[in-house]
GROMACS .gro file of C-alpha atoms in nm:
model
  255
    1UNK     CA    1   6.218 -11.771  25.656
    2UNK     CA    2   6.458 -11.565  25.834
    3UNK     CA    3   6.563 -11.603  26.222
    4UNK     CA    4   6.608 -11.282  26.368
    5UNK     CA    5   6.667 -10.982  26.185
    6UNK     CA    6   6.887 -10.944  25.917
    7UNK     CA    7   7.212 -10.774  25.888
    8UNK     CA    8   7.166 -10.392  25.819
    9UNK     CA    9   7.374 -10.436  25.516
   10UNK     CA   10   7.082 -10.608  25.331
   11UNK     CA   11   6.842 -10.354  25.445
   12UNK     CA   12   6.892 -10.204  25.077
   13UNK     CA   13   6.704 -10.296  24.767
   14UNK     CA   14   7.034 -10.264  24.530
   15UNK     CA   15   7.386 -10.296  24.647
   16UNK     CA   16   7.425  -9.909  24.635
   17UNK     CA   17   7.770  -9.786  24.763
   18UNK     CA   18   7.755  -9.522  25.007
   19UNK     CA   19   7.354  -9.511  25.004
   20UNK     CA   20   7.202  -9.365  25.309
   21UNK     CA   21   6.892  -9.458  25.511
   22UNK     CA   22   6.660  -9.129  25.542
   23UNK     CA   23   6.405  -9.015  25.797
   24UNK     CA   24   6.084  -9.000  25.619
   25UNK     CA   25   5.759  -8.902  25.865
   26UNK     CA   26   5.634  -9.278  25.770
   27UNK     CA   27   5.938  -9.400  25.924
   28UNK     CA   28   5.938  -9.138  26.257
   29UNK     CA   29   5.610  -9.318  26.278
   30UNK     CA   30   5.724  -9.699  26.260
   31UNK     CA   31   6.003  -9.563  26.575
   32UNK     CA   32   5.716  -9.539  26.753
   33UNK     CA   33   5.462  -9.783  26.679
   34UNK     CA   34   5.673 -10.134  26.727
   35UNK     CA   35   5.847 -10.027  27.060
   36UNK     CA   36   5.523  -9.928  27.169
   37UNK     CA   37   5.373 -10.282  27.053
   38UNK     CA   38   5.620 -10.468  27.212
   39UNK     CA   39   5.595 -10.228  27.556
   40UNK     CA   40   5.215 -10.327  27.551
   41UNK     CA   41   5.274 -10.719  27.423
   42UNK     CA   42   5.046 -10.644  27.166
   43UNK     CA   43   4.967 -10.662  26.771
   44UNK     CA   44   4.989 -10.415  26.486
   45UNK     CA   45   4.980 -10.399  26.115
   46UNK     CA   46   5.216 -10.211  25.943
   47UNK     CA   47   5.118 -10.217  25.588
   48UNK     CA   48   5.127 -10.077  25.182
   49UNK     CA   49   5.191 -10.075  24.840
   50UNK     CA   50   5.521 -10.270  24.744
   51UNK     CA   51   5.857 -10.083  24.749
   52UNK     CA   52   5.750  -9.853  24.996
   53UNK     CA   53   5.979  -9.896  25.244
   54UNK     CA   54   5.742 -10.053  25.530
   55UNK     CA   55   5.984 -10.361  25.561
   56UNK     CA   56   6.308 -10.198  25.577
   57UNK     CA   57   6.170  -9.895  25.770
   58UNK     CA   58   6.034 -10.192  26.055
   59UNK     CA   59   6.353 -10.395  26.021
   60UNK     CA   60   6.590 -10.081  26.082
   61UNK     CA   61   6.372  -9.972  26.354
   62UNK     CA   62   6.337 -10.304  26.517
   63UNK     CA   63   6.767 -10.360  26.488
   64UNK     CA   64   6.755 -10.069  26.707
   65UNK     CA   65   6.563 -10.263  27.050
   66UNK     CA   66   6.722 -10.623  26.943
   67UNK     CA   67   6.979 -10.597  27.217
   68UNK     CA   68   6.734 -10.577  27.477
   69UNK     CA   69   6.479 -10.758  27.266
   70UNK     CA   70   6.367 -11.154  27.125
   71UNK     CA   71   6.307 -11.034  26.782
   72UNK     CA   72   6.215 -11.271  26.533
   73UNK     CA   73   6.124 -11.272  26.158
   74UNK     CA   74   5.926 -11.457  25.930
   75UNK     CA   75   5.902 -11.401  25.596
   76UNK     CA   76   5.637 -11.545  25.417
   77UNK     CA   77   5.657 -11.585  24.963
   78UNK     CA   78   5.344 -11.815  24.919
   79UNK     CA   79   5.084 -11.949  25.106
   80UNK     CA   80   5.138 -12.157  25.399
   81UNK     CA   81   4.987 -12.428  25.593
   82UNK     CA   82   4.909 -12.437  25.922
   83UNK     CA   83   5.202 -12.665  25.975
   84UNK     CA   84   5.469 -12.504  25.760
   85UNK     CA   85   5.353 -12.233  26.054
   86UNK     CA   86   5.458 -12.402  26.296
   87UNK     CA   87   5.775 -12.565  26.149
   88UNK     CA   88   5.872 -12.224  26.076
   89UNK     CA   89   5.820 -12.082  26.422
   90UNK     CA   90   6.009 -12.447  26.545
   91UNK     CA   91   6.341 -12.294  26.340
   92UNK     CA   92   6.285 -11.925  26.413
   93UNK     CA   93   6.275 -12.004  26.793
   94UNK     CA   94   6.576 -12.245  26.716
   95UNK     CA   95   6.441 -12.538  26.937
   96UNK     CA   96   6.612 -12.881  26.944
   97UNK     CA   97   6.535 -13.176  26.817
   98UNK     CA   98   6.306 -13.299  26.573
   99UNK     CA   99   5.948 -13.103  26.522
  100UNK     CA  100   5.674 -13.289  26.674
  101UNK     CA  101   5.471 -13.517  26.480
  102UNK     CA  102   5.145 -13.432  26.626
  103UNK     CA  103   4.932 -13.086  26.620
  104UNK     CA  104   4.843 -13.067  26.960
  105UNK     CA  105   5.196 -13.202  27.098
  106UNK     CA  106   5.358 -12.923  26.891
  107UNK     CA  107   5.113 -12.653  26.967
  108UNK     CA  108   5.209 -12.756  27.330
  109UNK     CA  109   5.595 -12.679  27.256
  110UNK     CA  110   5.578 -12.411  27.088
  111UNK     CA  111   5.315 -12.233  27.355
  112UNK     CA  112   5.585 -12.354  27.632
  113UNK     CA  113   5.892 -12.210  27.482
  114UNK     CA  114   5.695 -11.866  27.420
  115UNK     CA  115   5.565 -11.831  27.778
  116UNK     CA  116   5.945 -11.833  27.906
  117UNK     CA  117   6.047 -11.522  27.769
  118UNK     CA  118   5.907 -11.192  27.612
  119UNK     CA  119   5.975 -11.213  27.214
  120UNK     CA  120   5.867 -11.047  26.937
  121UNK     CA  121   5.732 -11.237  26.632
  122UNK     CA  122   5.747 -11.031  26.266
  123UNK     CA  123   5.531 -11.160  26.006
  124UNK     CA  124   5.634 -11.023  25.717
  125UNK     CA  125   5.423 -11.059  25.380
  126UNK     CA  126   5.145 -11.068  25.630
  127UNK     CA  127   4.931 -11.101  25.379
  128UNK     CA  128   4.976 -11.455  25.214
  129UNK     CA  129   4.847 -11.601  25.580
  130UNK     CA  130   4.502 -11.726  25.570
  131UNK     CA  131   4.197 -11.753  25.791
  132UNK     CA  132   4.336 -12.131  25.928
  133UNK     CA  133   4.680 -11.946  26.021
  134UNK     CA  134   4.568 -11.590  26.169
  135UNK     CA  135   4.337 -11.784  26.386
  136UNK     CA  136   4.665 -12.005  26.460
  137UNK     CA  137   4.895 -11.653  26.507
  138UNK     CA  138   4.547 -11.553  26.737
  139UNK     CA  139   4.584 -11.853  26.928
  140UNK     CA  140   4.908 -11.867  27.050
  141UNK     CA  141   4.945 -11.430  27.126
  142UNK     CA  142   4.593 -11.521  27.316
  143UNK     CA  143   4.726 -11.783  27.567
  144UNK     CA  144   4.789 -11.650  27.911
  145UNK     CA  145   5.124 -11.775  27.933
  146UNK     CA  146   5.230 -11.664  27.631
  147UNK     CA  147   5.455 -11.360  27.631
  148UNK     CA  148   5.423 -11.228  27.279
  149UNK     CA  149   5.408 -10.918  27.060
  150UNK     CA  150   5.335 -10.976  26.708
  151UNK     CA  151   5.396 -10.702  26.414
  152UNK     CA  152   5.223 -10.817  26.109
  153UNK     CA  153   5.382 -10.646  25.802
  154UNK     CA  154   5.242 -10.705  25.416
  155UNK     CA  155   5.122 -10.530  25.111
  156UNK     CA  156   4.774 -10.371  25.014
  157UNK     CA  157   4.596 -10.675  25.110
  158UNK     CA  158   4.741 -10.731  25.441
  159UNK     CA  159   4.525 -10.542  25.633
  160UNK     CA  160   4.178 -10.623  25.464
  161UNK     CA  161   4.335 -10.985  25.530
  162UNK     CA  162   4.344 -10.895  25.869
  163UNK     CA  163   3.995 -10.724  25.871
  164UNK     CA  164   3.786 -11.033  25.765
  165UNK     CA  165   3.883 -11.164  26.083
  166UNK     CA  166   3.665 -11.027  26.368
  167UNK     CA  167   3.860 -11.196  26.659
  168UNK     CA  168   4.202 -11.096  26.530
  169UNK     CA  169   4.130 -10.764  26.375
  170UNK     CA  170   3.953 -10.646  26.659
  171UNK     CA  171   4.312 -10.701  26.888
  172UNK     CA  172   4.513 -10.522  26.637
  173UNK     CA  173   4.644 -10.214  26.873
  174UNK     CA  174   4.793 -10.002  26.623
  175UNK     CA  175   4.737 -10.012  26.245
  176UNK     CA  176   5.007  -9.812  26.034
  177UNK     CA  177   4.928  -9.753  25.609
  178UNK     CA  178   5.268  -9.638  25.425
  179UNK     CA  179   5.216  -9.411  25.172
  180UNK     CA  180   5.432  -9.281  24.865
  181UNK     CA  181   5.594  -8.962  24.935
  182UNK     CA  182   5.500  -8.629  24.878
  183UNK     CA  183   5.653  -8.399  24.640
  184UNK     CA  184   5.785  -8.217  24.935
  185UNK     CA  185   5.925  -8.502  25.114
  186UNK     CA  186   6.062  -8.610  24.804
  187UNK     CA  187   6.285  -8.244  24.758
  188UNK     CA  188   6.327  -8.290  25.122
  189UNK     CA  189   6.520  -8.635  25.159
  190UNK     CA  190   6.629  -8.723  24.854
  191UNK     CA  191   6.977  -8.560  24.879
  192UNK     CA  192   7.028  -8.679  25.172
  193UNK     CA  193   6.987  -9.046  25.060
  194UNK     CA  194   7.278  -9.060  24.808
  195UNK     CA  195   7.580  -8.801  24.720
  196UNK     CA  196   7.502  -8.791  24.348
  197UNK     CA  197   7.164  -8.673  24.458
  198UNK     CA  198   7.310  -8.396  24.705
  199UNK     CA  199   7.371  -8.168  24.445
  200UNK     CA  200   7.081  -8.221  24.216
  201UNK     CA  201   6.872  -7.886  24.146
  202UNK     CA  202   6.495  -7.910  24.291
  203UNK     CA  203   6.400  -7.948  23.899
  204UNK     CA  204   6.605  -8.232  23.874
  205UNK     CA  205   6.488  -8.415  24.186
  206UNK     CA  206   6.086  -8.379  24.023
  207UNK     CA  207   6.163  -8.482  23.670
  208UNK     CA  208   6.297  -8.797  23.792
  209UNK     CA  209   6.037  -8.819  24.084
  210UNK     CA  210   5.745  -8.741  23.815
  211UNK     CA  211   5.871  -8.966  23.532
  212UNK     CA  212   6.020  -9.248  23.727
  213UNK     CA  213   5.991  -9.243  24.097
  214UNK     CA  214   5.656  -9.129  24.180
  215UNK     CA  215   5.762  -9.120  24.522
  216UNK     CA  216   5.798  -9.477  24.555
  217UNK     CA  217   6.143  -9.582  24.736
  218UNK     CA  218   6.214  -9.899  24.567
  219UNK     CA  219   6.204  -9.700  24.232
  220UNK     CA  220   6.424  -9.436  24.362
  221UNK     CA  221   6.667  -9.663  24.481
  222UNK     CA  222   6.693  -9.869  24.119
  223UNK     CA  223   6.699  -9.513  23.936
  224UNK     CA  224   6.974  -9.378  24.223
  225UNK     CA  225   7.148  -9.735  24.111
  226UNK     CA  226   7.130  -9.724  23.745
  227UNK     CA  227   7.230  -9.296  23.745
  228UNK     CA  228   7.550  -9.379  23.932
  229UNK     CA  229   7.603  -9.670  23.644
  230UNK     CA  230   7.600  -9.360  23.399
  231UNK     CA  231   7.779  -9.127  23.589
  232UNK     CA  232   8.090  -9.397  23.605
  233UNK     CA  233   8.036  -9.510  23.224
  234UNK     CA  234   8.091  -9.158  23.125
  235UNK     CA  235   8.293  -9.001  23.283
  236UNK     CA  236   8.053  -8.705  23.416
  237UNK     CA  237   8.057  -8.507  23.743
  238UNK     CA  238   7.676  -8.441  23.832
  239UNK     CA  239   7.312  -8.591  23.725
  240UNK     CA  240   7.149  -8.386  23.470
  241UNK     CA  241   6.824  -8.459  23.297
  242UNK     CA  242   7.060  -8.651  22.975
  243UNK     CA  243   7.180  -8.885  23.240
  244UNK     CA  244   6.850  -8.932  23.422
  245UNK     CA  245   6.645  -9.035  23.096
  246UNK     CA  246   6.928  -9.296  23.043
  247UNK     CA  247   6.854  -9.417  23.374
  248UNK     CA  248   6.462  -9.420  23.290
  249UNK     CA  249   6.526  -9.628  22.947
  250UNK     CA  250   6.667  -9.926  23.234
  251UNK     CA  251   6.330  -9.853  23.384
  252UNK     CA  252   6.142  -9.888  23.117
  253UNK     CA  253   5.961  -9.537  23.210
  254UNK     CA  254   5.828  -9.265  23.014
  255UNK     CA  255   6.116  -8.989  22.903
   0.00000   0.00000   0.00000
């Protein structure tokens, strides 16, 4: 569990020097759909495959309206109670004391501290949350008092999560899929995400794209990682399709 966002530093997957964020249309999107989520205090689901980009494409965006906003992220790795829930929103919303002992004495707390000021609760890895703790999530967004906008963020199953709960799914105001990028998009930002891939040819950009990549982010940023590992080992100036199938045996992908 996180409080807050993170520092932009550990936005990236790999500690890349001089790696760039890029403008992707998923990510013109995500600019959008929180600020107009937390404008409406309302939910959305911002969802796809892993290594995407959803959750660093939210938590950049997100850094952006934290000066004027309560932003505040959870991240969930395994299933949860209802009361690690709760314990986790205690920390997040960094209330004194000692957490209540009793449901409905904490359930009173936490709905009192959230009707004092606007915030915005992230939810990453949506997805692990079930029925018991959407209905919880419901709960609290749904009291009058409350002044909450809630961005639920997870894989491929976060959203049919979501949809097998009427009462919940049926308040989601904006529902956002990431998908891998296109063969153009890929020629398009590519360079501009690292200088070793400025000056790679359009060829070069869709052999590693086709045999490694496959317009997934995460995989572009390990092969981006491991190609500047070969460029230093040897000495070289520029990526060429030697280098990159190098960088694909660290993969374990097809050459």
């Amino acid at each position: 569990m996180t409080r807050h966002l993170p520092p932009a530093p550990t936005d990236q997957y790999v500690a890349l020097p001089d790696a760039r964020p890029v403008t992707t249309r998923a990510l013109l999107t995500v600019r959008e759909n929180p600020t107009d989520t937390i404008a409406a205090r309302a939910m959305t689901c911002i969802h796809a495959g892993a290594g995407f980009g959803k959750t660093v494409a939210v938590t950049s965006c997100l850094r952006e309206l934290e000066p004027d906003q309560d932003i505040h992220r959870i991240t969930f790795h395994a299933r949860p109670t209802t009361r690690a829930v709760r314990h986790e929103l205690f920390t997040s919303l960094g209330l004194p004391g000692q957490p209540p002992c009793y449901a409905g004495e904490f359930d009173h707390l936490l709905k009192t501290e959230l009707a004092t000021h606007p915030r915005t609760l992230v939810l990453d890895e949506a997805q692990w949350l079930s029925s018991d703790q959407l209905e919880y999530v419901r709960y609290l967004w749904d009291d009058p008092y409350t002044q909450l906008a809630i961005v639920f963020v997870g894989g491929e199953g976060c959203h049919q999560t979501l949809r097998k709960e009427p009462m919940l799914s049926s308040r989601i105001f904006i529902r956002q899929r990431f998908t891998r990028l296109t063969p153009d998009e890929v020629q398009d930002v590519i360079p501009l995400y690292h200088p070793i891939r400025a000056e790679a040819t359009p060829g070069d950009i869709a052999f590693a794209d086709n045999h490694a990549a496959h317009g997934n982010f995460r995989n572009r940023a390990r092969l981006t990682a491991h190609t500047h590992t070969a460029l230093e080992r040897t000495g070289r100036t520029h990526v060429d399709q030697e280098v990159l199938r190098w960088a694909f045996s660290r993969l374990g992908s097809g050459n």
